[in-house]
Amino acid sequence: MIYVNEENLEFHLSNGQISYIFRVMESTDIMEQLYFGEAVDVYPTYDFLVEREVKPGNNLLEGSGTTSLEQIKQEFPVYGTTDFRYSAVEVEYPTGDSISHFAFQKYEIKQGKEKVNGLPTTTGDPEEVEVLTVFLKDRYSGLVLELSYGIYRNFPVITRQSKITNYDEQSMRLERFLSMNLDMPNEDYEWLHLSGAWAREMQLSRDKIITGVQHVSSTRGATGHMHNPMIAVCTPETTEFSGKVYGFNLIYSGNFLAQIELDTYDIARIQLGINPFQFSWELAPKESFLSPEAVMVFSSDGLNKMSQSFHDFYREHLIAKQWQTEARPVLINNWEATYFDFNEEKILEIAEKASSLGIDLFVLDDGWFGTRDTDNGSLGNWVEDKRKLPKGIAGLAKKITALGMKFGLWFEPEMISKDTPLYKKHSDWLIGNPAKNISHGRNQYVLDFSRPEVVEAIFEQMAAVLRDAPISYVKWDMNRYISEAYSNQLPAQRQGEVFHRYILGVYELYEKLREAFPNLLIESCAGGGGRFDAGLLYYAPQAWLSDDTDAIERLKIQYGASLGYPLSAIGSHVSVVPNHQVGRLTSLETRGNVAMFGTFGYELDITQYDEADSDKIRKQVEQFKAHQSLIHKGDFYRLKSPFESNEIAWMVVSKDRKEALVGWYQVLSRPNPSYQRLLLQGLASNCAYRIDGSDQVRKGRDLMNIGLLLADNQLKKLGEQKQTIEKADFSSLLFYLQEVKED
Ligand code: DGJ
C-alpha cells in the first residue's frame, strides 16, 4: 500500500480507495504535500503535481533562486523557511529564536500498528495496516522529527502521528507540536463542526471557509462541551450522499486545536493537535515528545459515507476487542430517579422492578460515598456512606447480582472536595497556585493528575471498592474544567506542561483499571458530553453523551455525534417526564425510539410506573435487545436532519443488508399535513423486505426510490400499515425491515 520512488523521494500511500501523496522537495529536503483524496494511479513520478512559481514579493530560501514556501503545500511546516502561515511545530531554541529547518533523512515502513505507550491510538494487525515513518533532521540542532502515516487495507483512512526527539546536548522548548498538517487546494470549501454547551452539545454547524484563520478548540483541560475535535471539510455541493468530504478527528481528550487557515493563494491548511494555548514543553537531551494520533477520512460519496468510515474504523481499530463483539448491557441508572436522596431500600426497589422488566445492569450514580447528600463535598473520599448503605457497596451489589442483574458504580476520580481526609493530608494535590485564585466549579477542585502518586492513590481507593464487590461497570464522571493550570510539583519552566501531563495521568488511570479489571466496562462522562472524544473511546467504549435526556433535544445531540462516532459509543437513556432539563412532555414510545439509537437504558424511577407503562418498558427492552447487534454493528444513515427540518429520520442497515431499523420523528404536529414518504438508504435493491407491523413486502429499490409511506393507506391495497403518523407533537415511528426469503 506504500509506493516509494527512491530516486525522486516520492511517497504514495494507496489502498484502492484513497491516495495520499507527498515528496521531498528539491534542494531544501523539506516535505512537500501533493495530494489527498480519491485513489489515483501509481505513476513512476509525480513531478506533474509540483507547483513552482516565484511570485512577486516572495522571500526566497538562502541559496535558492526559485524556492519560496509561501504558497507551497507542505507536510509539516515550520517557522523560518519563508512560510508565513501557522506552523505545525515551533521550537524555542536556547538562542531564543524559533527558526527551524527539518530536512528529510530516511524513511521506514512497518507492517502492523501497535498501541504506543501512554496515549490511546488505533491499532491493526500486520495484514491490515502499514505504517510509513519519515525521519527529518533539524539543520540547526540535534532535533529529529518522525512523521508517521498509517494506511489500512479496508478503510479510506490515513492516521497521522508525530514525534520529536532531542539528540542535542541542550534542552529545547516545544511551543507548538501538532499531530497533523494538511495543505489542500481550496475548492470553495465549507466546514462542519460540532459546537454547543452543557446539555446542548454536538450542534452541527456548516460554514463557508473564509480567507484567514478559523478554528475550534479547547482551553479547558478536557475536549469540552463547547467544541469537539471532529471536523469535516467538503465542497459546497456535498450532501449526505454525494460529494467530496475530508473528515478529521483527533484521538485526544485534552486541550485540542482543529484549525483551518485559508491563504490568499487558495490553499487550505488544516491542522489538528494539542492546543498550543498554555502549552510549552521542555525537551531535555534524549527526551522525546509524542503527539496524539489524528485520523483523516476521505469520502467521495458525501458526509454519510465519511461518518460510516469513522464508525467502522473506530469499532474495529480503536474500541477494545472485547467490546467490539460483546453486547452492551441495557442499564438503569438512579441519577434522575433519586439524585442524592436514596437508601438501600429504594435502590433495591428500583433494581427489583428493573430486573423483572429485563434490564441487565443497575448503575448506582453519585452520592454513595463519604457524606455526600448534595454536590457540596466528599469527592476523593471513595468510602461508602453507611447511613445510606448499611451493608456497604458490597452488600448492595451482592443483593443486586442475586436478582440476576449486574452492578455498576459512579466515580469522579479526578476531583477533590475540601471536606475530605485526602484534602486534609494532601492539599498540594489540588491543581492551582495556592498564592493565587483557585476557582471552584460545582463546589469542587481538580486533582493534579500530572503527578503519578496522585493517580496511584486514586487507583488504590477505586481498586479497593472494585475488588470488594461484584462490580462490572464504572461510570467515570468529570464535572468541571481546569481554570488555573498549575502543578505544585512541577518547576516553573515546566508549568506549560500541566494540561498535557494531566490528561496523560487520566489515561494512566484508565490503563491501570483496564489492567487490574480487564472485564470492567467503563462509561466515560463529563457532566454529559464534556469529554466525548475518540481518545476516551479507546478505554471506555461508550460515553454519556449529554445531561440533556429530553428526546427532542437528543435528536440533535445524537445526530451531531453520529458525524464521527458510532452508535455503540453513544450513551442514551429514557428519562422521566416532564423532562428535567427542558420540562417537555414526550411519550414513552418517542423517548424509547430515540434512546434506542445508542447504548440504551433508563434513568427514571421505574417503581412509579403502572402496569401498562411497565409493560411498554418491558417491550422496549425486548425490542432493543432483538435489534442491538443491528444497531451497534450496522451502517448508520442520517436521512432527515433535526437542524434543518421538523421531521427527523435515521436508520441502520445490517452489514449483510438483510435487516434494517428506521426511526422517524416529528417535532411539532402540523394541521392537514401533506403526504409524507421517507426515502430509505443502504438497502439491497433486489431484496424483498417485510415491514414489521404491516403485511407489506417491498423491494429495497422501491423503498429507496418511492419510499416508505408514512400516512395511513385507507385503500389498504398494499396491505394495512399499522404505524402511521400520529396527530401529536413529538410523535415518532419505528420500522423494522427484514428480508423475506423467496420460496
Ligand atoms: C453529571 C452526569 O452527567 C450525570 O449523569 C450524573 O452522573 C451527575 N454528574 C452526578 O453528579
Coordinates of N, CA and C in Angstrom, one line a residue, residues 370-564:
G370 N -18.7 8.9 51.2 CA -18.5 10.0 52.2 C -19.8 10.3 52.9
T371 N -20.1 11.6 52.9 CA -21.4 12.1 53.4 C -22.0 13.0 52.4
R372 N -22.1 12.5 51.2 CA -22.5 13.3 50.0 C -24.0 13.3 49.8
D373 N -24.6 14.3 50.5 CA -26.1 14.5 50.3 C -26.4 15.6 49.3
T374 N -25.4 16.4 49.0 CA -25.6 17.4 47.9 C -24.3 17.4 47.1
D375 N -24.2 18.3 46.2 CA -22.9 18.3 45.4 C -21.8 19.1 46.1
N376 N -21.9 19.1 47.4 CA -21.0 20.0 48.1 C -19.8 19.4 48.7
G377 N -19.6 18.1 48.6 CA -18.4 17.6 49.2 C -18.1 16.1 48.9
S378 N -17.1 15.6 49.7 CA -16.8 14.1 49.7 C -16.1 13.6 48.5
L379 N -15.8 14.4 47.5 CA -15.1 13.8 46.3 C -13.7 13.5 46.7
G380 N -13.2 12.3 46.4 CA -11.9 11.9 46.9 C -11.9 11.0 48.1
N381 N -13.1 10.9 48.7 CA -13.3 10.0 49.8 C -14.2 8.8 49.4
W382 N -13.6 7.9 48.7 CA -14.3 6.9 48.0 C -14.7 5.7 48.9
V383 N -15.3 6.1 50.0 CA -15.7 5.1 51.0 C -17.2 5.2 51.2
E384 N -17.9 4.0 51.2 CA -19.4 4.0 51.1 C -20.0 4.7 52.3
D385 N -21.1 5.3 52.1 CA -21.8 6.0 53.2 C -22.8 5.0 53.8
K386 N -22.4 4.6 55.0 CA -23.2 3.6 55.7 C -24.6 4.1 56.2
R387 N -24.7 5.4 56.2 CA -26.1 5.9 56.5 C -27.1 5.4 55.4
K388 N -26.6 5.5 54.2 CA -27.5 5.2 53.1 C -27.4 3.7 52.8
L389 N -26.2 3.2 52.9 CA -26.0 1.8 52.5 C -25.4 1.0 53.7
P390 N -26.2 0.5 54.6 CA -25.7 -0.1 55.9 C -24.8 -1.3 55.6
K391 N -25.1 -2.0 54.5 CA -24.2 -3.2 54.2 C -23.1 -2.8 53.2
G392 N -23.0 -1.5 53.0 CA -21.9 -1.1 52.1 C -22.2 -1.4 50.6
I393 N -21.3 -1.0 49.8 CA -21.4 -1.3 48.3 C -21.4 -2.8 48.1
A394 N -20.6 -3.5 48.8 CA -20.5 -5.0 48.6 C -21.9 -5.6 48.9
G395 N -22.5 -5.2 50.0 CA -23.8 -5.7 50.4 C -24.8 -5.5 49.4
L396 N -24.9 -4.2 48.9 CA -25.9 -3.8 47.9 C -25.6 -4.6 46.6
A397 N -24.3 -4.6 46.2 CA -24.0 -5.2 44.9 C -24.4 -6.7 44.9
K398 N -24.2 -7.3 46.1 CA -24.5 -8.8 46.1 C -26.0 -9.0 46.0
K399 N -26.8 -8.1 46.6 CA -28.2 -8.2 46.5 C -28.7 -8.0 45.1
I400 N -28.0 -7.0 44.4 CA -28.5 -6.7 43.1 C -28.0 -7.9 42.1
T401 N -26.9 -8.4 42.3 CA -26.5 -9.5 41.4 C -27.3 -10.7 41.7
A402 N -27.8 -10.9 42.9 CA -28.7 -12.0 43.2 C -30.0 -11.9 42.5
L403 N -30.3 -10.7 42.0 CA -31.5 -10.5 41.2 C -31.3 -10.9 39.8
G404 N -30.1 -11.3 39.5 CA -29.7 -11.7 38.1 C -29.3 -10.5 37.3
M405 N -29.0 -9.4 38.0 CA -28.5 -8.2 37.3 C -27.1 -7.9 37.6
K406 N -26.5 -7.1 36.7 CA -25.1 -6.7 37.0 C -25.1 -5.4 37.8
F407 N -24.0 -5.1 38.4 CA -24.0 -3.9 39.2 C -22.9 -2.9 38.7
G408 N -23.2 -1.6 38.6 CA -22.2 -0.6 38.2 C -22.2 0.5 39.2
L409 N -21.1 1.2 39.2 CA -20.9 2.3 40.2 C -20.3 3.5 39.6
W410 N -20.7 4.7 40.1 CA -20.3 6.0 39.6 C -19.0 6.4 40.4
F411 N -18.1 7.0 39.8 CA -16.9 7.6 40.4 C -16.6 9.0 39.7
E412 N -16.0 9.8 40.4 CA -15.5 11.1 39.7 C -14.0 11.2 40.2
P413 N -13.2 10.3 39.6 CA -11.8 10.1 40.1 C -10.9 11.3 40.1
E414 N -11.2 12.2 39.2 CA -10.2 13.3 39.1 C -10.5 14.5 40.0
M415 N -11.5 14.4 40.9 CA -11.9 15.5 41.6 C -11.6 15.4 43.1
I416 N -11.6 16.6 43.8 CA -11.4 16.6 45.3 C -12.3 17.7 45.9
S417 N -12.9 17.3 47.0 CA -13.6 18.3 47.8 C -12.8 18.6 49.0
K418 N -13.0 19.8 49.6 CA -12.1 20.3 50.7 C -12.5 19.6 52.0
D419 N -13.6 19.0 52.1 CA -14.0 18.4 53.4 C -13.5 16.9 53.5
T420 N -12.6 16.5 52.7 CA -12.2 15.1 52.7 C -10.8 14.9 53.4
P421 N -10.6 13.7 54.0 CA -9.3 13.4 54.6 C -8.2 13.5 53.5
L422 N -8.5 13.2 52.3 CA -7.5 13.3 51.2 C -7.0 14.8 51.1
Y423 N -7.9 15.7 51.2 CA -7.5 17.1 51.0 C -6.7 17.5 52.3
K424 N -7.2 17.1 53.5 CA -6.5 17.5 54.7 C -5.1 17.0 54.7
K425 N -4.8 15.8 54.1 CA -3.5 15.3 54.1 C -2.7 15.9 52.9
H426 N -3.3 16.1 51.8 CA -2.5 16.5 50.6 C -3.2 17.7 49.9
S427 N -3.2 18.8 50.6 CA -3.8 20.0 50.0 C -3.0 20.4 48.7
D428 N -1.8 20.0 48.6 CA -1.0 20.4 47.4 C -1.3 19.5 46.2
W429 N -2.2 18.5 46.4 CA -2.5 17.7 45.3 C -3.6 18.3 44.4
L430 N -4.0 19.5 44.8 CA -5.0 20.2 44.0 C -4.4 21.0 42.9
I431 N -5.0 21.1 41.8 CA -4.4 21.9 40.7 C -4.7 23.4 41.0
G432 N -3.6 24.2 40.9 CA -3.8 25.6 41.1 C -2.6 26.2 42.0
N433 N -2.3 27.4 41.8 CA -1.3 28.1 42.5 C -1.9 28.6 43.8
P434 N -1.4 28.1 45.0 CA -2.0 28.4 46.3 C -1.9 29.9 46.6
A435 N -1.0 30.6 45.9 CA -0.8 32.1 46.1 C -1.8 32.9 45.3
K436 N -2.5 32.2 44.4 CA -3.4 33.0 43.5 C -4.8 32.4 43.6
N437 N -5.7 33.0 42.7 CA -7.0 32.5 42.7 C -7.1 31.0 42.2
I438 N -7.9 30.2 43.0 CA -8.1 28.8 42.5 C -9.7 28.7 42.5
S439 N -10.2 28.7 41.3 CA -11.7 28.7 41.2 C -12.3 27.4 41.5
H440 N -13.5 27.4 42.0 CA -14.2 26.1 42.2 C -15.3 26.0 41.2
G441 N -15.6 24.8 40.9 CA -16.7 24.5 39.9 C -17.5 23.4 40.5
R442 N -18.8 23.6 40.6 CA -19.7 22.6 41.3 C -19.1 22.3 42.7
N443 N -18.6 23.3 43.3 CA -18.0 23.2 44.7 C -16.8 22.3 44.8
Q444 N -16.2 22.0 43.7 CA -15.1 21.0 43.7 C -13.8 21.5 43.0
Y445 N -12.8 20.8 43.3 CA -11.4 21.2 42.7 C -10.9 20.0 42.0
V446 N -9.9 20.3 41.1 CA -9.3 19.2 40.3 C -8.1 18.7 40.9
L447 N -8.0 17.4 41.0 CA -6.7 16.7 41.5 C -5.6 16.8 40.4
D448 N -4.4 16.9 40.9 CA -3.3 17.1 40.0 C -2.9 15.7 39.4
F449 N -3.6 15.3 38.4 CA -3.3 14.0 37.7 C -2.0 14.1 36.9
S450 N -1.3 15.2 36.9 CA 0.1 15.2 36.3 C 1.1 14.5 37.2
R451 N 0.6 14.3 38.5 CA 1.5 13.6 39.4 C 1.2 12.1 39.5
P452 N 2.1 11.3 39.2 CA 1.9 9.8 39.3 C 1.4 9.4 40.6
E453 N 1.9 10.0 41.7 CA 1.4 9.5 43.1 C 0.0 9.8 43.3
V454 N -0.6 10.8 42.7 CA -2.0 11.2 42.8 C -2.8 10.1 42.1
V455 N -2.4 9.8 40.9 CA -3.1 8.8 40.1 C -3.1 7.5 40.8
E456 N -1.9 7.1 41.4 CA -1.8 5.9 42.1 C -2.7 5.8 43.3
A457 N -2.8 6.9 44.1 CA -3.6 7.0 45.3 C -5.1 6.8 44.9
I458 N -5.5 7.4 43.9 CA -6.9 7.3 43.5 C -7.2 5.9 43.0
F459 N -6.2 5.4 42.2 CA -6.4 4.0 41.7 C -6.6 3.1 42.9
E460 N -5.8 3.2 44.0 CA -5.9 2.3 45.1 C -7.2 2.4 45.8
Q461 N -7.7 3.7 45.9 CA -9.1 3.8 46.5 C -10.1 3.1 45.7
M462 N -10.1 3.4 44.4 CA -11.1 2.8 43.5 C -10.9 1.2 43.5
A463 N -9.7 0.8 43.4 CA -9.5 -0.7 43.3 C -10.0 -1.4 44.5
A464 N -9.9 -0.7 45.7 CA -10.4 -1.3 46.9 C -11.9 -1.6 46.8
V465 N -12.6 -0.6 46.3 CA -14.0 -0.8 46.2 C -14.4 -1.8 45.1
L466 N -13.6 -1.8 44.0 CA -13.9 -2.7 42.9 C -13.6 -4.1 43.2
R467 N -12.6 -4.3 44.1 CA -12.2 -5.7 44.5 C -13.1 -6.3 45.5
D468 N -13.7 -5.4 46.3 CA -14.5 -5.8 47.4 C -16.0 -6.3 47.0
A469 N -16.4 -5.9 45.8 CA -17.8 -6.1 45.4 C -17.9 -6.6 44.0
P470 N -19.0 -7.3 43.6 CA -19.1 -7.7 42.2 C -19.6 -6.5 41.3
I471 N -18.6 -5.8 40.9 CA -18.9 -4.6 40.1 C -18.4 -4.8 38.7
S472 N -19.3 -4.7 37.7 CA -18.8 -5.0 36.4 C -18.8 -3.7 35.5
Y473 N -19.2 -2.6 36.0 CA -19.3 -1.4 35.2 C -19.0 -0.2 36.1
V474 N -18.3 0.8 35.5 CA -18.0 2.0 36.2 C -18.4 3.2 35.3
K475 N -19.1 4.1 35.9 CA -19.4 5.4 35.2 C -18.4 6.4 35.7
W476 N -17.5 6.8 34.9 CA -16.4 7.7 35.2 C -16.8 9.1 34.8
D477 N -17.1 9.9 35.8 CA -17.7 11.3 35.5 C -16.5 12.3 35.7
M478 N -16.8 13.5 35.3 CA -15.8 14.6 35.4 C -16.6 15.9 35.2
N479 N -16.8 16.6 36.3 CA -17.8 17.7 36.3 C -17.3 19.1 36.3
R480 N -16.1 19.4 36.1 CA -15.6 20.7 36.0 C -14.3 20.8 35.2
Y481 N -14.0 22.0 34.6 CA -12.8 22.1 33.8 C -11.7 22.6 34.7
I482 N -10.5 22.6 34.1 CA -9.3 23.2 34.8 C -9.3 24.7 34.4
S483 N -9.4 25.6 35.4 CA -9.4 27.0 35.0 C -8.1 27.7 35.4
E484 N -7.3 27.1 36.3 CA -6.0 27.7 36.6 C -4.9 26.6 36.7
A485 N -4.4 26.3 35.5 CA -3.4 25.2 35.4 C -2.2 25.6 36.2
Y486 N -1.9 24.8 37.2 CA -0.6 24.9 37.9 C -0.4 23.7 38.7
S487 N 0.8 23.1 38.7 CA 1.1 21.9 39.5 C 2.1 22.3 40.5
N488 N 1.8 21.9 41.8 CA 2.7 22.3 42.9 C 4.0 21.5 42.8
Q489 N 4.0 20.5 41.9 CA 5.2 19.6 41.9 C 6.2 20.0 40.8
L490 N 5.6 20.7 39.7 CA 6.5 20.9 38.6 C 7.3 22.2 38.8
P491 N 8.5 22.3 38.3 CA 9.3 23.5 38.4 C 8.7 24.6 37.4
A492 N 9.1 25.8 37.7 CA 8.5 27.0 36.9 C 8.5 26.7 35.4
Q493 N 9.7 26.3 34.9 CA 9.8 26.2 33.4 C 9.0 25.0 32.9
R494 N 8.3 24.3 33.7 CA 7.5 23.1 33.2 C 6.0 23.3 33.4
Q495 N 5.6 24.5 33.9 CA 4.2 24.7 34.2 C 3.4 24.6 32.9
G496 N 4.0 24.9 31.7 CA 3.3 24.8 30.5 C 3.0 23.4 30.1
E497 N 3.4 22.4 30.9 CA 3.2 21.0 30.6 C 2.0 20.5 31.3
V498 N 1.4 21.3 32.2 CA 0.4 20.7 33.2 C -0.8 20.1 32.4
F499 N -1.3 20.8 31.4 CA -2.5 20.3 30.8 C -2.3 19.0 30.1
H500 N -1.2 18.9 29.4 CA -1.0 17.6 28.7 C -0.6 16.5 29.7
R501 N 0.2 16.8 30.7 CA 0.6 15.8 31.7 C -0.7 15.3 32.5
Y502 N -1.6 16.3 32.7 CA -2.9 15.9 33.4 C -3.6 14.8 32.6
I503 N -3.7 15.0 31.3 CA -4.5 14.1 30.5 C -3.8 12.8 30.4
L504 N -2.4 12.8 30.4 CA -1.7 11.6 30.4 C -2.0 10.8 31.7
G505 N -2.1 11.6 32.8 CA -2.5 10.9 34.1 C -3.9 10.3 34.0
V506 N -4.8 10.9 33.3 CA -6.1 10.4 33.2 C -6.0 9.0 32.4
Y507 N -5.3 9.1 31.3 CA -5.1 7.8 30.5 C -4.4 6.8 31.4
E508 N -3.5 7.2 32.2 CA -2.7 6.2 33.0 C -3.7 5.5 34.0
L509 N -4.6 6.3 34.6 CA -5.6 5.6 35.5 C -6.5 4.7 34.7
Y510 N -6.9 5.1 33.5 CA -7.7 4.1 32.7 C -6.9 2.9 32.4
E511 N -5.6 3.0 32.1 CA -4.8 1.9 31.8 C -4.7 0.9 33.0
K512 N -4.5 1.5 34.2 CA -4.4 0.8 35.4 C -5.7 0.0 35.7
L513 N -6.8 0.7 35.5 CA -8.1 0.0 35.8 C -8.3 -1.1 34.8
R514 N -7.9 -0.9 33.5 CA -8.1 -1.9 32.5 C -7.2 -3.1 32.8
E515 N -6.1 -2.9 33.2 CA -5.1 -4.0 33.5 C -5.6 -4.8 34.7
A516 N -6.0 -4.1 35.8 CA -6.4 -4.7 37.0 C -7.8 -5.4 36.9
F517 N -8.7 -4.8 36.1 CA -10.1 -5.3 36.0 C -10.4 -5.4 34.5
P518 N -9.8 -6.4 33.8 CA -10.0 -6.5 32.4 C -11.4 -6.6 31.8
N519 N -12.3 -7.1 32.7 CA -13.7 -7.2 32.2 C -14.6 -6.1 32.5
L520 N -14.0 -5.1 33.2 CA -14.8 -3.9 33.6 C -15.2 -3.1 32.4
L521 N -16.5 -2.8 32.3 CA -17.0 -1.9 31.2 C -17.0 -0.5 31.8
I522 N -16.3 0.4 31.2 CA -16.3 1.8 31.7 C -17.0 2.7 30.7
E523 N -17.9 3.5 31.3 CA -18.6 4.5 30.5 C -18.0 5.8 30.9
S524 N -17.5 6.6 30.0 CA -17.0 7.9 30.3 C -18.1 8.9 30.3
C525 N -17.9 10.0 31.1 CA -18.9 11.0 31.2 C -18.2 12.3 31.7
A526 N -18.7 13.4 31.3 CA -18.1 14.7 31.8 C -19.2 15.7 31.9
G527 N -20.0 15.6 33.0 CA -21.2 16.4 33.0 C -22.0 16.2 31.7
G528 N -22.1 15.0 31.3 CA -22.7 14.7 30.0 C -21.5 14.7 29.0
G529 N -21.7 15.5 27.9 CA -20.7 15.3 26.8 C -19.5 16.3 26.9
G530 N -19.0 16.5 28.1 CA -17.8 17.4 28.2 C -16.5 16.8 27.8
R531 N -16.5 15.5 27.6 CA -15.3 14.9 27.1 C -15.6 13.7 26.3
F532 N -16.4 13.9 25.2 CA -16.8 12.9 24.3 C -15.9 12.9 23.1
D533 N -14.9 12.0 23.2 CA -13.9 12.1 22.1 C -13.3 10.7 21.8
A534 N -12.6 10.6 20.7 CA -12.1 9.3 20.3 C -11.0 8.8 21.3
G535 N -10.3 9.7 22.0 CA -9.3 9.3 23.0 C -9.9 8.4 24.0
L536 N -11.0 8.9 24.6 CA -11.6 8.1 25.7 C -12.2 6.8 25.2
L537 N -12.7 6.8 23.9 CA -13.3 5.6 23.4 C -12.4 4.4 23.4
Y538 N -11.1 4.7 23.3 CA -10.1 3.6 23.4 C -10.2 2.8 24.7
Y539 N -10.5 3.6 25.8 CA -10.6 2.9 27.1 C -12.0 2.6 27.5
A540 N -12.9 3.5 27.2 CA -14.3 3.4 27.6 C -15.1 3.4 26.3
P541 N -15.6 2.2 25.9 CA -16.3 2.1 24.6 C -17.6 2.8 24.5
Q542 N -18.1 3.4 25.6 CA -19.3 4.2 25.5 C -19.2 5.4 26.4
A543 N -19.9 6.5 26.0 CA -19.8 7.7 26.8 C -21.2 8.3 26.9
W544 N -21.4 8.8 28.1 CA -22.7 9.5 28.3 C -22.7 10.8 27.5
L545 N -23.6 10.9 26.5 CA -23.4 11.9 25.5 C -23.8 13.3 26.0
S546 N -24.9 13.3 26.9 CA -25.3 14.7 27.3 C -26.2 14.5 28.5
D547 N -26.1 15.5 29.4 CA -27.0 15.5 30.6 C -28.4 15.9 30.1
D548 N -28.6 16.3 28.9 CA -30.0 16.5 28.4 C -30.6 15.2 27.9
T549 N -31.6 14.8 28.7 CA -32.2 13.5 28.3 C -33.5 13.7 27.6
D550 N -33.9 14.9 27.3 CA -35.1 15.1 26.5 C -35.0 14.5 25.1
A551 N -36.0 13.8 24.8 CA -35.9 13.0 23.5 C -35.8 14.0 22.3
I552 N -36.4 15.1 22.3 CA -36.4 16.0 21.2 C -35.1 16.7 21.1
E553 N -34.5 17.1 22.2 CA -33.2 17.7 22.2 C -32.1 16.7 21.8
R554 N -32.4 15.4 22.2 CA -31.5 14.4 21.9 C -31.4 14.0 20.4
L555 N -32.4 14.4 19.7 CA -32.4 14.1 18.3 C -31.2 14.9 17.7
K556 N -31.0 16.1 18.1 CA -29.9 16.9 17.6 C -28.6 16.4 18.1
I557 N -28.6 16.1 19.4 CA -27.3 15.8 20.0 C -26.8 14.5 19.4
Q558 N -27.7 13.5 19.3 CA -27.3 12.2 18.8 C -26.9 12.3 17.3
Y559 N -27.7 13.1 16.6 CA -27.5 13.2 15.1 C -26.1 13.9 14.9
G560 N -25.8 14.9 15.7 CA -24.5 15.6 15.6 C -23.4 14.6 15.9
A561 N -23.5 13.9 17.0 CA -22.4 13.0 17.4 C -22.2 11.9 16.4
S562 N -23.2 11.5 15.6 CA -23.0 10.5 14.6 C -22.1 10.9 13.5
L563 N -21.8 12.2 13.4 CA -20.9 12.7 12.4 C -19.5 11.9 12.4
G564 N -19.1 11.6 13.7 CA -17.8 10.9 13.8 C -17.8 9.7 14.6

